[in-house]
Structures are given as structure tokens and as C-alpha cells.
Coordinates of C-alpha atoms and ligand atoms in Angstrom, one line a residue:
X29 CA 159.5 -60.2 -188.2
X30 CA 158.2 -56.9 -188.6
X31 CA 158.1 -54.2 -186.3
X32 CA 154.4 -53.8 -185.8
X33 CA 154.2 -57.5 -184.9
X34 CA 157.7 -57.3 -182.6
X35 CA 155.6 -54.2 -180.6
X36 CA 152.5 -56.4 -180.5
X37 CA 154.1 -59.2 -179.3
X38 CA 156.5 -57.1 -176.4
X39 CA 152.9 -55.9 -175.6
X40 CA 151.3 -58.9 -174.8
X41 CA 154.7 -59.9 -172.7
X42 CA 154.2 -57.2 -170.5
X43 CA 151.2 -57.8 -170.0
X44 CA 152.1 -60.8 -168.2
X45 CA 155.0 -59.5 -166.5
X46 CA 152.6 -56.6 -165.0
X47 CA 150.8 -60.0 -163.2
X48 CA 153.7 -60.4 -161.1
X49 CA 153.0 -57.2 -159.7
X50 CA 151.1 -58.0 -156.5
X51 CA 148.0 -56.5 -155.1
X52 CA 146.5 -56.9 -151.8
X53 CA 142.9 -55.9 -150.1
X54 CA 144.9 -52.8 -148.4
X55 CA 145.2 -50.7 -151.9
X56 CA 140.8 -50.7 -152.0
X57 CA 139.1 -48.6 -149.2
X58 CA 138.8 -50.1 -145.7
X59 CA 134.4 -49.9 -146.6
X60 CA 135.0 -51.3 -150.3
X61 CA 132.6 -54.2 -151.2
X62 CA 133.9 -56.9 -152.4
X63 CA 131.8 -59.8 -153.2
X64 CA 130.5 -62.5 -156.2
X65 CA 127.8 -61.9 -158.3
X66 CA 125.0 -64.0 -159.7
X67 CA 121.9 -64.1 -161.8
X68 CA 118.0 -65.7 -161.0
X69 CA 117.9 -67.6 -164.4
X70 CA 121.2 -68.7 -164.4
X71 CA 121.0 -70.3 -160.8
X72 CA 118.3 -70.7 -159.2
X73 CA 116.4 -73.6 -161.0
X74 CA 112.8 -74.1 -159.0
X75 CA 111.6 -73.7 -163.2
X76 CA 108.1 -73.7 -162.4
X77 CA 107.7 -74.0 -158.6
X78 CA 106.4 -72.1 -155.6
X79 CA 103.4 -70.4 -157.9
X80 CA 106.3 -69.2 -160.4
X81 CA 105.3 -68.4 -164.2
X82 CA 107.1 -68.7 -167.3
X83 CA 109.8 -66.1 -167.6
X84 CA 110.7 -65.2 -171.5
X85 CA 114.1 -67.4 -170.8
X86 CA 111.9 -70.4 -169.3
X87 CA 110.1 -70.0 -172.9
X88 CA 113.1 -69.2 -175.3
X89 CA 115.4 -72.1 -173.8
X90 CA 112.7 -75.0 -174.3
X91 CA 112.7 -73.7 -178.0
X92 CA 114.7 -76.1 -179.6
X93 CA 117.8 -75.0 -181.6
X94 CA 118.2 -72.0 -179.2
X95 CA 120.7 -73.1 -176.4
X96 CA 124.4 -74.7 -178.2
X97 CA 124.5 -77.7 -175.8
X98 CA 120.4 -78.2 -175.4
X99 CA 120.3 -77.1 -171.9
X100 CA 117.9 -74.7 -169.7
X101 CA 117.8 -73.7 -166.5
X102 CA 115.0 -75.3 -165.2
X103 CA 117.5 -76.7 -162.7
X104 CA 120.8 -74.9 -162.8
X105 CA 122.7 -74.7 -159.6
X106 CA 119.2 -75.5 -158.0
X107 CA 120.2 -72.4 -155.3
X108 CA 116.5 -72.2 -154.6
X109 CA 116.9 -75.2 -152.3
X110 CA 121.2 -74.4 -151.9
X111 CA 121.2 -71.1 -151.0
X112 CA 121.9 -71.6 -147.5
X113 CA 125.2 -74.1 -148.7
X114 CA 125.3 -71.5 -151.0
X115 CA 126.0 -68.7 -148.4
X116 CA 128.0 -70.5 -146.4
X117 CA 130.6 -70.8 -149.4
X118 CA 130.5 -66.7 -149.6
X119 CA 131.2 -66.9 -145.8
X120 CA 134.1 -69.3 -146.2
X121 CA 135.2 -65.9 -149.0
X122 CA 134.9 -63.7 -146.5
X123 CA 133.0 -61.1 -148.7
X124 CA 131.0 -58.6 -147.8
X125 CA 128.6 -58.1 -150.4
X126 CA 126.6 -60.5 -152.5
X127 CA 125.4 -59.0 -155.8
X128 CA 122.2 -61.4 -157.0
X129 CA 118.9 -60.6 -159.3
X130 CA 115.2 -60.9 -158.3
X131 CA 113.3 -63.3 -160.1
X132 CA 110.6 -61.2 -161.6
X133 CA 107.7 -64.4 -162.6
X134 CA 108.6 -65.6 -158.9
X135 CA 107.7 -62.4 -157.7
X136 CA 105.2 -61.5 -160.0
X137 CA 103.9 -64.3 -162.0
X138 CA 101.8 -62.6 -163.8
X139 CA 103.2 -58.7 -163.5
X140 CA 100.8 -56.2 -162.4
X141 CA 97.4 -58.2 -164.2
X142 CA 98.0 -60.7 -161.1
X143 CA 98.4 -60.7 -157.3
X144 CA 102.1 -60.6 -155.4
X145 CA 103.3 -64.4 -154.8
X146 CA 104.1 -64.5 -151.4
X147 CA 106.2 -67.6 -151.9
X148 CA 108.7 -65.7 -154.2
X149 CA 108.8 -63.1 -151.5
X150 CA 109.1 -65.6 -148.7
X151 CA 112.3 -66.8 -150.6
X152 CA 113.8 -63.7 -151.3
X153 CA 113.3 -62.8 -147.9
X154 CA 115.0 -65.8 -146.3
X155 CA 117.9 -65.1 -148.7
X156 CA 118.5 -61.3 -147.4
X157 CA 117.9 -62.7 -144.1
X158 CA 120.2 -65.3 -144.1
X159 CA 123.0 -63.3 -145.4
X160 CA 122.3 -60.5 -143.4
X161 CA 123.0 -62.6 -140.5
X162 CA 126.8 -63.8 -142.2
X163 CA 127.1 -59.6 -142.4
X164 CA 127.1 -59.7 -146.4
X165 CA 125.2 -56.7 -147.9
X166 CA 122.8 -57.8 -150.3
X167 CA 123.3 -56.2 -153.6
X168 CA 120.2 -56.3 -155.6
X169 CA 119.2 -56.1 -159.7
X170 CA 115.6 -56.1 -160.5
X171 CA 115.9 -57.4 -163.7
X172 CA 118.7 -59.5 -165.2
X173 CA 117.8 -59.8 -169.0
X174 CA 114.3 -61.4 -167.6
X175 CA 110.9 -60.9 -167.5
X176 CA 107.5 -62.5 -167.0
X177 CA 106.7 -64.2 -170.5
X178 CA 102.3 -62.8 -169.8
X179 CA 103.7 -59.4 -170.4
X180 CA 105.6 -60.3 -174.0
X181 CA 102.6 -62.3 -174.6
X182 CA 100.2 -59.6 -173.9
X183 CA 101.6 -56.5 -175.1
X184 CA 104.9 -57.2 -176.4
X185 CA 107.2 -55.9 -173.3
X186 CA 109.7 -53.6 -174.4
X187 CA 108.3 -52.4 -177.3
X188 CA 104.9 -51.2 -175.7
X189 CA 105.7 -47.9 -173.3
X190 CA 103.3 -50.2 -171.1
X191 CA 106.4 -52.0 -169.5
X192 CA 107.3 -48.7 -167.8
X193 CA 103.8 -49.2 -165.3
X194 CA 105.0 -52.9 -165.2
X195 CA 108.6 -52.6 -164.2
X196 CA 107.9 -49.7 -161.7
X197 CA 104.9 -51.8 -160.5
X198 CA 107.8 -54.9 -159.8
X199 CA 110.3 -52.5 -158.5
X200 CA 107.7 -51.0 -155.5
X201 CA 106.8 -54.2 -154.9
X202 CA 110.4 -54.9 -154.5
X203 CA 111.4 -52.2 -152.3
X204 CA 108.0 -52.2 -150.1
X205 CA 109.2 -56.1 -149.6
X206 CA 112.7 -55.9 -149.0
X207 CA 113.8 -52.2 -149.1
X208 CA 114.6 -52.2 -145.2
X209 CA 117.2 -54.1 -145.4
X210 CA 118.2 -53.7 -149.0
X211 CA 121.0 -50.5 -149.5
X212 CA 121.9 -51.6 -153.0
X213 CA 119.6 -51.9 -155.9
X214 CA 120.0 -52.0 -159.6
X215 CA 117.1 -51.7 -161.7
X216 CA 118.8 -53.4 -164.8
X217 CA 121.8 -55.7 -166.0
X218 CA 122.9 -55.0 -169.0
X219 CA 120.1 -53.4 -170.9
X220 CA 122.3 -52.8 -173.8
X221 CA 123.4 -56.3 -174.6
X222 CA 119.7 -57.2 -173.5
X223 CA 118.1 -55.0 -175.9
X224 CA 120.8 -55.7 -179.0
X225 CA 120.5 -58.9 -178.5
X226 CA 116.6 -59.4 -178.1
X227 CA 115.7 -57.0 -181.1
X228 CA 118.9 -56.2 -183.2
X229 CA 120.4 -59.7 -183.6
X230 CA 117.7 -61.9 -182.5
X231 CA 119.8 -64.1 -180.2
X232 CA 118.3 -63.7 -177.2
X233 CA 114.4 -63.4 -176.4
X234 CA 111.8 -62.7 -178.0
X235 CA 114.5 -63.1 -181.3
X236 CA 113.1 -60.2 -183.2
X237 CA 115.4 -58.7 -186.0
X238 CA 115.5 -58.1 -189.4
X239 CA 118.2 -58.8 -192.3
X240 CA 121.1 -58.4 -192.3
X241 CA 121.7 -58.1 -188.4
X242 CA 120.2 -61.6 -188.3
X243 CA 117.7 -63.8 -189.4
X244 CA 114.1 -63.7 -187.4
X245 CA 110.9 -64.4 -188.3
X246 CA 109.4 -61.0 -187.3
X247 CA 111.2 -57.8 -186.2
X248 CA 113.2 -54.4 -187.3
X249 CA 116.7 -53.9 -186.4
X250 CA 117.0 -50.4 -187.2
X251 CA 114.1 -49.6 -185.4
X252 CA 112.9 -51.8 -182.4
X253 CA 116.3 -52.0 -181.0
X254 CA 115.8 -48.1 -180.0
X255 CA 112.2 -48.0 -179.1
X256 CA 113.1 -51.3 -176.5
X257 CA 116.2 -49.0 -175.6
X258 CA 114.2 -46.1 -175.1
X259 CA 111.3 -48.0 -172.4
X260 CA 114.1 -49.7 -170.3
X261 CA 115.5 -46.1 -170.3
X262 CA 112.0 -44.7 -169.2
X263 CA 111.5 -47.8 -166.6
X264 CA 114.5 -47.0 -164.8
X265 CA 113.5 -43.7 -164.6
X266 CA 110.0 -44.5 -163.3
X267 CA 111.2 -47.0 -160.9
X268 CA 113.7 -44.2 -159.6
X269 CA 111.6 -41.9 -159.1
X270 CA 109.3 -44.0 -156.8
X271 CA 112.1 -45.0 -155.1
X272 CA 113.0 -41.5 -154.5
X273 CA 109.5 -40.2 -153.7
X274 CA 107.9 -42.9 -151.5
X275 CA 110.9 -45.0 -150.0
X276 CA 114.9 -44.0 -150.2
X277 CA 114.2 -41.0 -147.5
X278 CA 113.4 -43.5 -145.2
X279 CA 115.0 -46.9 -146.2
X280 CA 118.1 -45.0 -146.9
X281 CA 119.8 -46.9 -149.8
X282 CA 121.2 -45.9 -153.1
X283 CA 119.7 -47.1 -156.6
X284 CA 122.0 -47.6 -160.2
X285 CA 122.0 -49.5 -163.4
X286 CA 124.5 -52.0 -164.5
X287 CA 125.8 -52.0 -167.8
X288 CA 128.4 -54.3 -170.3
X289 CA 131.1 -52.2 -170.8
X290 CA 133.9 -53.4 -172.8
X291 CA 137.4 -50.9 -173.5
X292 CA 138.1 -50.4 -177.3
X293 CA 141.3 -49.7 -178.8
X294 CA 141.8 -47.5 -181.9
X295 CA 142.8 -50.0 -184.8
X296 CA 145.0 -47.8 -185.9
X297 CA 146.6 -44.5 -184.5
X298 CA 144.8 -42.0 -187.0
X299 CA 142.1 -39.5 -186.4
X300 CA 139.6 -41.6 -187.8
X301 CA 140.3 -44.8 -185.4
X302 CA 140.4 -42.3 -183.0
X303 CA 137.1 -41.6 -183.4
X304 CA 135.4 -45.1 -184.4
X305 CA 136.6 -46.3 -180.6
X306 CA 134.8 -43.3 -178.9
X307 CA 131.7 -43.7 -180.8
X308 CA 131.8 -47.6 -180.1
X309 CA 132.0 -46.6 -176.4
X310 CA 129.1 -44.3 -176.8
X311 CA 126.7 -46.6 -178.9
X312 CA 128.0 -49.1 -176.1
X313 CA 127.4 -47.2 -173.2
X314 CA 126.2 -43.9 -173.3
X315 CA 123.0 -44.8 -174.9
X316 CA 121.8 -45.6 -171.6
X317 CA 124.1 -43.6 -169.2
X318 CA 123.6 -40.4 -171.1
X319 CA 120.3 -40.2 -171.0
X320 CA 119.5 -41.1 -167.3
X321 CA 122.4 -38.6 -166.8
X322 CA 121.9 -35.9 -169.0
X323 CA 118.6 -36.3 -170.0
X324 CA 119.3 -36.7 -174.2
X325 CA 121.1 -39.8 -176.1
X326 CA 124.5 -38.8 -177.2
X327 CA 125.5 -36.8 -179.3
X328 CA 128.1 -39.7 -181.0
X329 CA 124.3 -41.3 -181.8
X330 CA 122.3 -38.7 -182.8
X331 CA 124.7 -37.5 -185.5
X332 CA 124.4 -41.0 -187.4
X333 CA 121.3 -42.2 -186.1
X334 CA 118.9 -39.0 -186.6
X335 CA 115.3 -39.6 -186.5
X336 CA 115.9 -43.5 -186.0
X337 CA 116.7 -42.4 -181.9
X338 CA 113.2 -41.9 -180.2
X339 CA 111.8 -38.5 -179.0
X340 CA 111.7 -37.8 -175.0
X341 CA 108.7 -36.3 -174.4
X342 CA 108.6 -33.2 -171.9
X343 CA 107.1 -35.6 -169.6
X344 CA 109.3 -38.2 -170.0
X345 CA 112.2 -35.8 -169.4
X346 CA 111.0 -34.8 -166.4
X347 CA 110.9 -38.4 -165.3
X348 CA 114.7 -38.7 -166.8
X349 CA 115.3 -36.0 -163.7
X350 CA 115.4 -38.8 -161.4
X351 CA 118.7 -39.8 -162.9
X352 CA 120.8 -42.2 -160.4
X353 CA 123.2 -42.4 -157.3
X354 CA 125.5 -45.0 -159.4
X355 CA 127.1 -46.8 -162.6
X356 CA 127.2 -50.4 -162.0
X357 CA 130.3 -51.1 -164.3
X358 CA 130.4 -55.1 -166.1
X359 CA 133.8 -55.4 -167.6
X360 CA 135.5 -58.5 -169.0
X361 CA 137.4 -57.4 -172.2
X362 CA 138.3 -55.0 -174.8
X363 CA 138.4 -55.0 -178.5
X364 CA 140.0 -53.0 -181.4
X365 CA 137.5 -50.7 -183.0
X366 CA 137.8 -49.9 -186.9
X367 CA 136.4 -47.4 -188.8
X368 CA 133.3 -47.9 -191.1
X369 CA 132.0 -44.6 -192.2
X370 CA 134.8 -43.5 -193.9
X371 CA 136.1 -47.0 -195.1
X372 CA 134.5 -49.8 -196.3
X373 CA 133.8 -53.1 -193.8
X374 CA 131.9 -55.8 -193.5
X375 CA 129.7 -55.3 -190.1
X376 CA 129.6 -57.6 -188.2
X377 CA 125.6 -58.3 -187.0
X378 CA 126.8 -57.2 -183.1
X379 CA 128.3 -54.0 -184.2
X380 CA 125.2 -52.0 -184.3
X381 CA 124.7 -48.9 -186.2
X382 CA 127.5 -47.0 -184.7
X383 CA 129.6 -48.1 -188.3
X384 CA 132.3 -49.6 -186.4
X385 CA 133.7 -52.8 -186.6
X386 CA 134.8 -54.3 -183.0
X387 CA 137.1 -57.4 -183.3
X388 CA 139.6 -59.0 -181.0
X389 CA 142.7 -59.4 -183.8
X390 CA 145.0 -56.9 -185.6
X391 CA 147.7 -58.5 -187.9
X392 CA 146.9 -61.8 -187.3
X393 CA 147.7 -61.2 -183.6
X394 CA 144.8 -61.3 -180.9
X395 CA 144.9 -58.6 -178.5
X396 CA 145.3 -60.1 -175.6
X397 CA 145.6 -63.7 -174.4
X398 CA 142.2 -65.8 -175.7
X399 CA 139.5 -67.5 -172.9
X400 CA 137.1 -70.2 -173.3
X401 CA 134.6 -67.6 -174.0
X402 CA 134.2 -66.1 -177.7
X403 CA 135.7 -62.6 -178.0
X404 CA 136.8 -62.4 -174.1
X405 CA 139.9 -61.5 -174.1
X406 CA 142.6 -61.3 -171.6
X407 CA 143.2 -57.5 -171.4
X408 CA 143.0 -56.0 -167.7
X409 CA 144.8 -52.5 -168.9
X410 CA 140.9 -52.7 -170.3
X411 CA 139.6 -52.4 -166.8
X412 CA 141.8 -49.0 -165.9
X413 CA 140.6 -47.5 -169.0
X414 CA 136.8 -47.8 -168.9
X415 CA 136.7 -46.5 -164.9
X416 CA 138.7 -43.6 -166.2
X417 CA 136.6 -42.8 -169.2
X418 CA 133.4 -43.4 -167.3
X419 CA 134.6 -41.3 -164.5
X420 CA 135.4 -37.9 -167.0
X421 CA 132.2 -38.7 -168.9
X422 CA 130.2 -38.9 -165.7
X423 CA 131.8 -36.4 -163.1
X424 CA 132.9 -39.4 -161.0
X425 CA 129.9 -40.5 -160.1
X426 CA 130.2 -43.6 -157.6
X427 CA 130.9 -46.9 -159.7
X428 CA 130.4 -50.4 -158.5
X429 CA 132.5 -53.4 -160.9
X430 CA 129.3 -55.3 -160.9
X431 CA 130.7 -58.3 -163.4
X432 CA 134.2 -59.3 -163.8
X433 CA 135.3 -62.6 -164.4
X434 CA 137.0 -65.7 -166.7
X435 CA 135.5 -68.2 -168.4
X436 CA 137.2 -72.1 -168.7
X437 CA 135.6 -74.5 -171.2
X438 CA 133.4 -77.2 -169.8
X439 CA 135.0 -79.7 -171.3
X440 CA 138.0 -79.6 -169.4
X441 CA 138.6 -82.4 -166.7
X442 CA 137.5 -81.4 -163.3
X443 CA 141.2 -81.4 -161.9
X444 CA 141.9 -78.8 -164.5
X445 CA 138.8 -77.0 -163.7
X446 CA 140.0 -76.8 -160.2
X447 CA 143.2 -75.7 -160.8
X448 CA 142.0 -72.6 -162.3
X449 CA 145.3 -70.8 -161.9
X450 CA 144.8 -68.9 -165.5
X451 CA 141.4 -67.6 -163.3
X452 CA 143.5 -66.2 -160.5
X453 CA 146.1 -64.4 -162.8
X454 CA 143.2 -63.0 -164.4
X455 CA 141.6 -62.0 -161.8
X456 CA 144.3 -60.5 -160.0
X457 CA 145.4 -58.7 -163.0
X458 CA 142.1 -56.7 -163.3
X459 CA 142.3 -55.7 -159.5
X460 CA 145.6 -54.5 -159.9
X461 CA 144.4 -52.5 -163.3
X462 CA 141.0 -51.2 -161.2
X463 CA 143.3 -50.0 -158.3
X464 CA 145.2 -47.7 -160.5
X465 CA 142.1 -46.5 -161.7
X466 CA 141.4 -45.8 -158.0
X467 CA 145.0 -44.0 -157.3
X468 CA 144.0 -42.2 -160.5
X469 CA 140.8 -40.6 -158.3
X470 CA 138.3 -42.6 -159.7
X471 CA 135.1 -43.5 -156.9
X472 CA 134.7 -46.7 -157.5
X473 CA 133.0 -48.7 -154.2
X474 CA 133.2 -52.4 -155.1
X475 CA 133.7 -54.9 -156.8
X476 CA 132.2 -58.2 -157.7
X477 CA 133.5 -61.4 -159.1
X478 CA 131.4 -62.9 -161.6
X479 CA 130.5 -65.9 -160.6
X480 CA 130.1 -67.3 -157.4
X481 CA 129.4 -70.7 -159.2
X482 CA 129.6 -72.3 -162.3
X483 CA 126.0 -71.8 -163.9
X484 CA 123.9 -71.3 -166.9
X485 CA 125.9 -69.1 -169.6
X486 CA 123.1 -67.9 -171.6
X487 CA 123.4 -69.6 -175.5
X488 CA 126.5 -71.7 -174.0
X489 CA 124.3 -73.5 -171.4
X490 CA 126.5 -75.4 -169.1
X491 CA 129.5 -75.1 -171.5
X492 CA 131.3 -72.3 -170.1
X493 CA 132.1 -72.7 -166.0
X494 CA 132.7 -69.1 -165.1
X495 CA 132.0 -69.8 -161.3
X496 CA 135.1 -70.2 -158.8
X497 CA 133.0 -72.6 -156.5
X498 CA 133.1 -75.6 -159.4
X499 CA 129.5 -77.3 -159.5
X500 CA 128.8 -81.0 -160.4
X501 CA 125.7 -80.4 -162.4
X502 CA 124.8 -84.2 -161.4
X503 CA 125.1 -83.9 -157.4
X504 CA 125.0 -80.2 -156.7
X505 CA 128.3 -80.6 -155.1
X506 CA 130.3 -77.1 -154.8
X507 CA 133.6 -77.1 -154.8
X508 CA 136.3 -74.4 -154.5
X509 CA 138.6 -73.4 -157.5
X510 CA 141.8 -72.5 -156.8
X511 CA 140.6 -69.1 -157.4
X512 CA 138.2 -69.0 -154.5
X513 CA 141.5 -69.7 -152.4
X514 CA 143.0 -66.5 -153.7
X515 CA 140.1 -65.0 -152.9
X516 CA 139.8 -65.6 -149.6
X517 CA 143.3 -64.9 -149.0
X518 CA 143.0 -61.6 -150.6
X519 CA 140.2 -60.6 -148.6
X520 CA 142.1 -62.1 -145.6
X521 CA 145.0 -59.5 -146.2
X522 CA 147.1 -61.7 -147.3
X523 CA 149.6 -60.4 -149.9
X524 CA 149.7 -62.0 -153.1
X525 CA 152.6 -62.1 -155.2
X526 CA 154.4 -63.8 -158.1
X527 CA 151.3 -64.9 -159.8
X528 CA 152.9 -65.1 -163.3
X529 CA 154.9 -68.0 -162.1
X530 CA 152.0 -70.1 -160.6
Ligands
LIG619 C1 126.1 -61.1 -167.9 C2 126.2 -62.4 -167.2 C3 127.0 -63.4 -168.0 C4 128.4 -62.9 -168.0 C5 129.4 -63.8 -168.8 C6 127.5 -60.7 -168.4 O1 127.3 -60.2 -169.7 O2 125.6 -60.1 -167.0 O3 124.9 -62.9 -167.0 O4 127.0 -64.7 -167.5 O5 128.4 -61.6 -168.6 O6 129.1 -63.9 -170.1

């Protein structure tokens, strides 16, 4: 065999020795959160109930041919009518923060054209309440991928700067609701995989792209992708700065964004490689974090992009000045990144226009272990690596793991499912990985298992369980994975070793 694939091969061995390697709830801070996390479309259910609207998911899964296995979350996990057996399984964890988004058609059916619906607030209320009560902090993102389908219909959402009134609208509403007892809000999850995949490759609402990123019937790539970019950039801002002005002085709590981070690796060790994995990272990341930070897009984007990147006005820099009190980090894998400007590749449609290719293999050999889930690899040294670089990039500003979790394939029998030992080692893996991070200096302040329960996976539908409560999609029944075991034994103090034998 040759040497490369002997080193890749030792690598991926210790990899799973370093499992064995215990960690314990005593290497995190005595006040770390640590909690599950969850999204509105992909549990609640409750589709159009309660004075609810359409949301552009509601719309885009009832479109035929979108969703692999023909689902939608009309139902889901049904938490709208579970989520007090819902927060009685977080209280059987013993977390202490629960990290969930706000329906925005529940709360707004019809954005700021219509009146507040005081049944979504009634709900949302109950919920804070209730887990209030079990002392779990709620943890709060405005808007996760979703919005109310009247304002795509009316004025095309993110590509109209009009969105920015809307979403600061939704977000007052929000904290003038809730905000006494809510310390934790995000005003977005995942913009960047919202906005690539809404406007670049036309996956996910309202599928506008053009060719060759993907194949829509209205839409351009090159161009939309940035201008969407650019408004959920200037709607955080806006929303911070009203949260700033009128409410955080007195309601005391702190105010992020949440974005998909994954760790890339240098295909090969040359300057060029080099390279190609910190501009990934930066088309990745810093297109959002840069500018809320620092006011302007990267530099790593500017130089290829030019004129394609949108202008802030001085106005809208102003607004940028709002900036936020943390980085909500989601983190699941990394991938190697190889070169495109100065050698020729075929891009892939989810590479962007960063001219670098990711993928998950070098020399026939995947870099980590494979999951049920497409390009998730097993890689927690992934999980050290982004903290770190997001800690240089942004002078340590507080980070929250907002997302990190394994996928099993819902097709497995349900004694496998609940035997999700392969979930533990992962899990436990990343800790370990993030806690280094931590000994390394890095502020991060929680961290969140993604999911609480098995629920809708986007495109997958109900194909992909990432939930360590199992759910039977038939009765509603929850059960607990081995994994929510662990987890209540970490959080318990109990030390956990050995796992690379279980
Ligand atoms: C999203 C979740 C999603 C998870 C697993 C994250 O990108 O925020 O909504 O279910 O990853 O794919």
C-alpha cells in the first residue's frame, strides 16, 4: 500500500482511539449551557392552525417532486400539542438550555400588512413559561430558514431591501412579547446555507438559480445569491439595533446569529491548498460574520467576486454598527478543499464562487468515518479547529455550538435506532474536541445537541432521524436513544469512559 494511503488510514485509527479518551461535564464551565436544539418547521406541525399562514416551507413541501420521501411537516413531531411531554423529556436530560425557533406565519401571519396573532403568542408564551418553570433557559432564533409565504408573494422577500422593515417588525414583536424572560436570541440560522440554497442552487425555497448551479425556472446565481445575502445581513442589523435601543438595557439579554460552519482541510499541503481552504471558510462564513463584525465582506470575496458583492450604503453601515454580542457556531463535519483558480475542476453546484471544490474523499479514502447523512462526516478534530479559527478571526467573541449532531438512516429497525451507540461516540468525540478548544482559551458558553427528536430533515423528510428521543411518526411516542442516556449521565457528572469499545 502506499504511504499516503498507510498515513490516511493510521489517521482515521486515531481518530477512534482519541474516543476512548473520556470527557465529563467538569472540563465545561460550572454556568455552560448545555442543551438540545430544534427547529418550528421541522417540529411543530399545527400546518395551518391557530390563525397560522402559509410559511414558504408549508408552500415548497406540498410542491411535488421537492421533498425525497414525499413528506411535509404539516404534522412533524406534532410539539404544538407535545411540548409539555416534550419538556418533560429535556427535564429527564437535565439541560439547562433549550435552543428552539419562532414560527414567524404563527406569529405573524401576514408580516407587518396584518395584525399580531395572539394565538402564536399564547403558544410561544406557554412554552417559555413552561420551561422556565423546569429552570431551562430558553434559547431563541427568530428565523430558521422560514418565513411568511405573503411576503415572497408580495415583494419577493430577500431580494427586496423591504424584508429588513419586515424582519425588524417580527423581531420587536418578538422581544416586546417575550423579551422578559428571553436572555438568548438569534436572529437567524444558517443564512448562508439558507441563502445558497434558496437562490444559488435552487433546492430550498423559493428555488431560484440559474445554470449551471442548478436548474430553476427563474433566478441568477451569480447575482441574487448576494443581494439575499446582503438583506439578511441588513435585517440582522436592523433588528439589533432595536434590540439595543428600545429593549436589551432593560430586558438585559444578549442577541447573535447562527451560522453552518463546516472545517476544511487543505487537499494537499501546498500554498495553493492552503489557500483554497481559507477562502472556503470565508465564502462559508465570513460573508456574514465579517460584515456584522467589521462592517465590509471579506477581503477572500471581494478579490474574486468584485462588483458581483453589493455596496453598503453609509446608512447601511451605520446600521452594521450594531454588530452582535455572539457567534452561534453549527458544526457537524469538515471537508477537503481543492483548488480551482489555479487548476482546473469541475464545481460542484454547492461550492459557490469561492473556486474551490469541497469534497469528503482524497485517494479513494473518505476523510472520516461516513453517517447516514450525505457529506457528514465523522471528523470531531473539525469541531477544535473552527472554535479556534473563529476565535482569531473574531477576537474571541462569546460562541455558542448551536447545532451538533449525527444522523442514522430511517430505515434502520427501531432497536437499532435505539441503540444509537455510533450517536454517543460521536457525540462524545466532539465534546472532547470543543473542550480543547476551550483549554486552548477559546469563550465558548454552550452547547447544543442537534436534535432533541427525530423530525423533519429538510429534502430528506422523515428519512434521516437525527433526534436522540426516537419518535414513532404514527403514535407520537418519544422514546430515548441510547444517546439521551449518555446525556443525562454526562450532565449528571458522571464520567464517561471507554466509548470506543461500546
Ligand atoms: C440545520 C438543521 C438541520 C441540521 C441537520 C442544520 O444545517 O440548522 O435545521 O436539521 O443541520 O442537517
Amino acid at each position: 500500500m502506499e504511504m499516503n494511503k498507510c498515513m490516511q488510514l493510521l489517521a482515521l485509527l486515531l481518530c477512534f482511539v482519541s474516543l476512548a479518551s473520556g470527557i465529563d461535564r467538569s472540563q465545561f464551565p460550572p454556568d455552560f449551557l448545555f442543551g438540545t436544539s430544534t427547529s418550528y418547521y421541522q417540529i411543530e406541525g399545527g400546518y395551518l392552525e391557530g390563525n397560522k399562514s402559509l410559511s414558504n416551507w408549508d408552500v415548497f413541501t406540498h410542491i411535488p417532486g421537492k421533498i425525497k420521501d414525499g413528506t411535509n411537516g404539516d404534522v412533524a413531531d406534532d410539539h404544538l400539542h407535545h411540548y409539555k411531554v416534550d419538556l418533560e423529556l429535556m427535564h429527564f436530560l437535565g439541560v439547562n438550555s433549550y435552543r428552539f425557533s419562532i414560527s414567524w406565519s404563527r406569529v405573524l401571519p401576514r408580516g407587518r400588512f396584518g395584525d399580531v396573532n395572539p394565538q402564536g403568542i399564547l403558544f410561544y408564551n406557554n412554552l417559555i413559561d413552561a420551561l422556565l418553570l423546569k429552570g431551562i433557559q430558553p434559547f431563541v432564533t427568530l428565523s430558521h430558514y422560514d418565513i411568511p409565504q405573503e411576503l415572497e408573494d408580495r415583494y419577493g422577500a430577500w431580494l427586496n431591501s423591504q424584508i429588513q422593515e419586515d424582519f425588524a417588525y417580527f423581531a420587536e414583536v418578538c422581544f416586546k412579547a417575550f423579551g422578559e424572560k428571553v436572555k438568548y436570541w438569534s436572529t437567524f440560522n444558517e443564512p448562508n446555507v439558507m441563502v445558497r440554497k434558496g437562490y444559488q442552487d435552487g433546492m430550498y425555497p423559493p428555488s431560484r438559480c440559474s445554470e449551471p448551479y442548478g436548474h430553476c425556472s427563474d433566478g441568477n446565481s451569480d447575482i441574487e445569491t448576494y443581494i439575499a445575502a446582503h438583506n439578511v445581513i441588513l435585517s440582522h442589523a436592523s433588528a439589533v439595533e432595536i434590540y439595543r435601543r428600545k429593549y436589551q438595557g432593560k430586558q438585559g439579554g444578549l442577541i447573535g446569529i447562527v451560522m453552518s460552519t463546516t472545517w476544511y482541510v487543505p487537499y494537499a499541503d501546498t500554498p495553493n491548498e492552503r489557500a483554497a481552504a481559507a477562502r472556503a471558510t470565508a465564502f462559508d462564513i465570513a460573508w456574514f460574520l465579517d460584515p456584522i463584525i467589521y462592517g465590509t465582506y471579506p477581503p477572500e470575496m471581494s478579490q474574486i467576486l468584485g462588483s458581483k458583492l453589493p455596496n453598503f450604503s453609509p446608512r447601511d453601515k451605520q446600521k452594521l454598527k450594531a454588530n452582535l454580542d455572539f457567534i452561534g457556531i453549527n458544526h457537524y463535519t469538515s471537508m477537503y478543499a481543492k483548488d480551482c483558480l489555479f487548476s482546473a475542476c469541475n464545481l460542484g453546484p454547492f461550492e459557490g464562487n469561492g473556486s474551490v471544490l469541497s469534497i469528503g474523499y482524497r485517494n479513494g479514502l473518505p476523510i472520516g468515518p461516513m453517517t447516514a447523512m450525505p457529506d457528514f462526516y465523522f471528523t470531531p478534530f473539525g469541531m477544535e479547529n473552527i472554535v479556534l479559527y473563529v476565535m482569531e478571526r473574531y477576537n474571541n467573541l462569546p460562541m455558542f455550538i448551536t447545532e451538533n449532531g449525527f444522523a442514522s438512516s430511517g430505515s434502520s429497525s427501531t432497536e437499532e435506532l435505539l441503540n444509537d451507540h455510533d450517536r454517543v461516540k460521536f457525540l462524545s468525540s466532539y465534546l472532547y474536541s470543543l473542550s480543547n478548544a476551550i483549554n486552548k482559551g477559546a469563550d465558548v458558553r454552550g452547547y447544543f445537541i442537534w436534535s432533541l427528536l427525530d423530525n423533519f430533515e429538510w429534502l430528506y423528510g422523515y428519512s434521516k432521524r437525527f433526534g436522540i428521543f426516537h419518535v414513532d411518526y404514527i403514535t407520537q411516542k418519544r422514546t430515548p436513544k441510547q444517546s439521551a442516556m449518555w446525556y443525562k449521565d454526562f450532565l449528571g457528572g458522571h464520567k464517561i469512559t471507554s466509548l470506543a469499545s461500546s
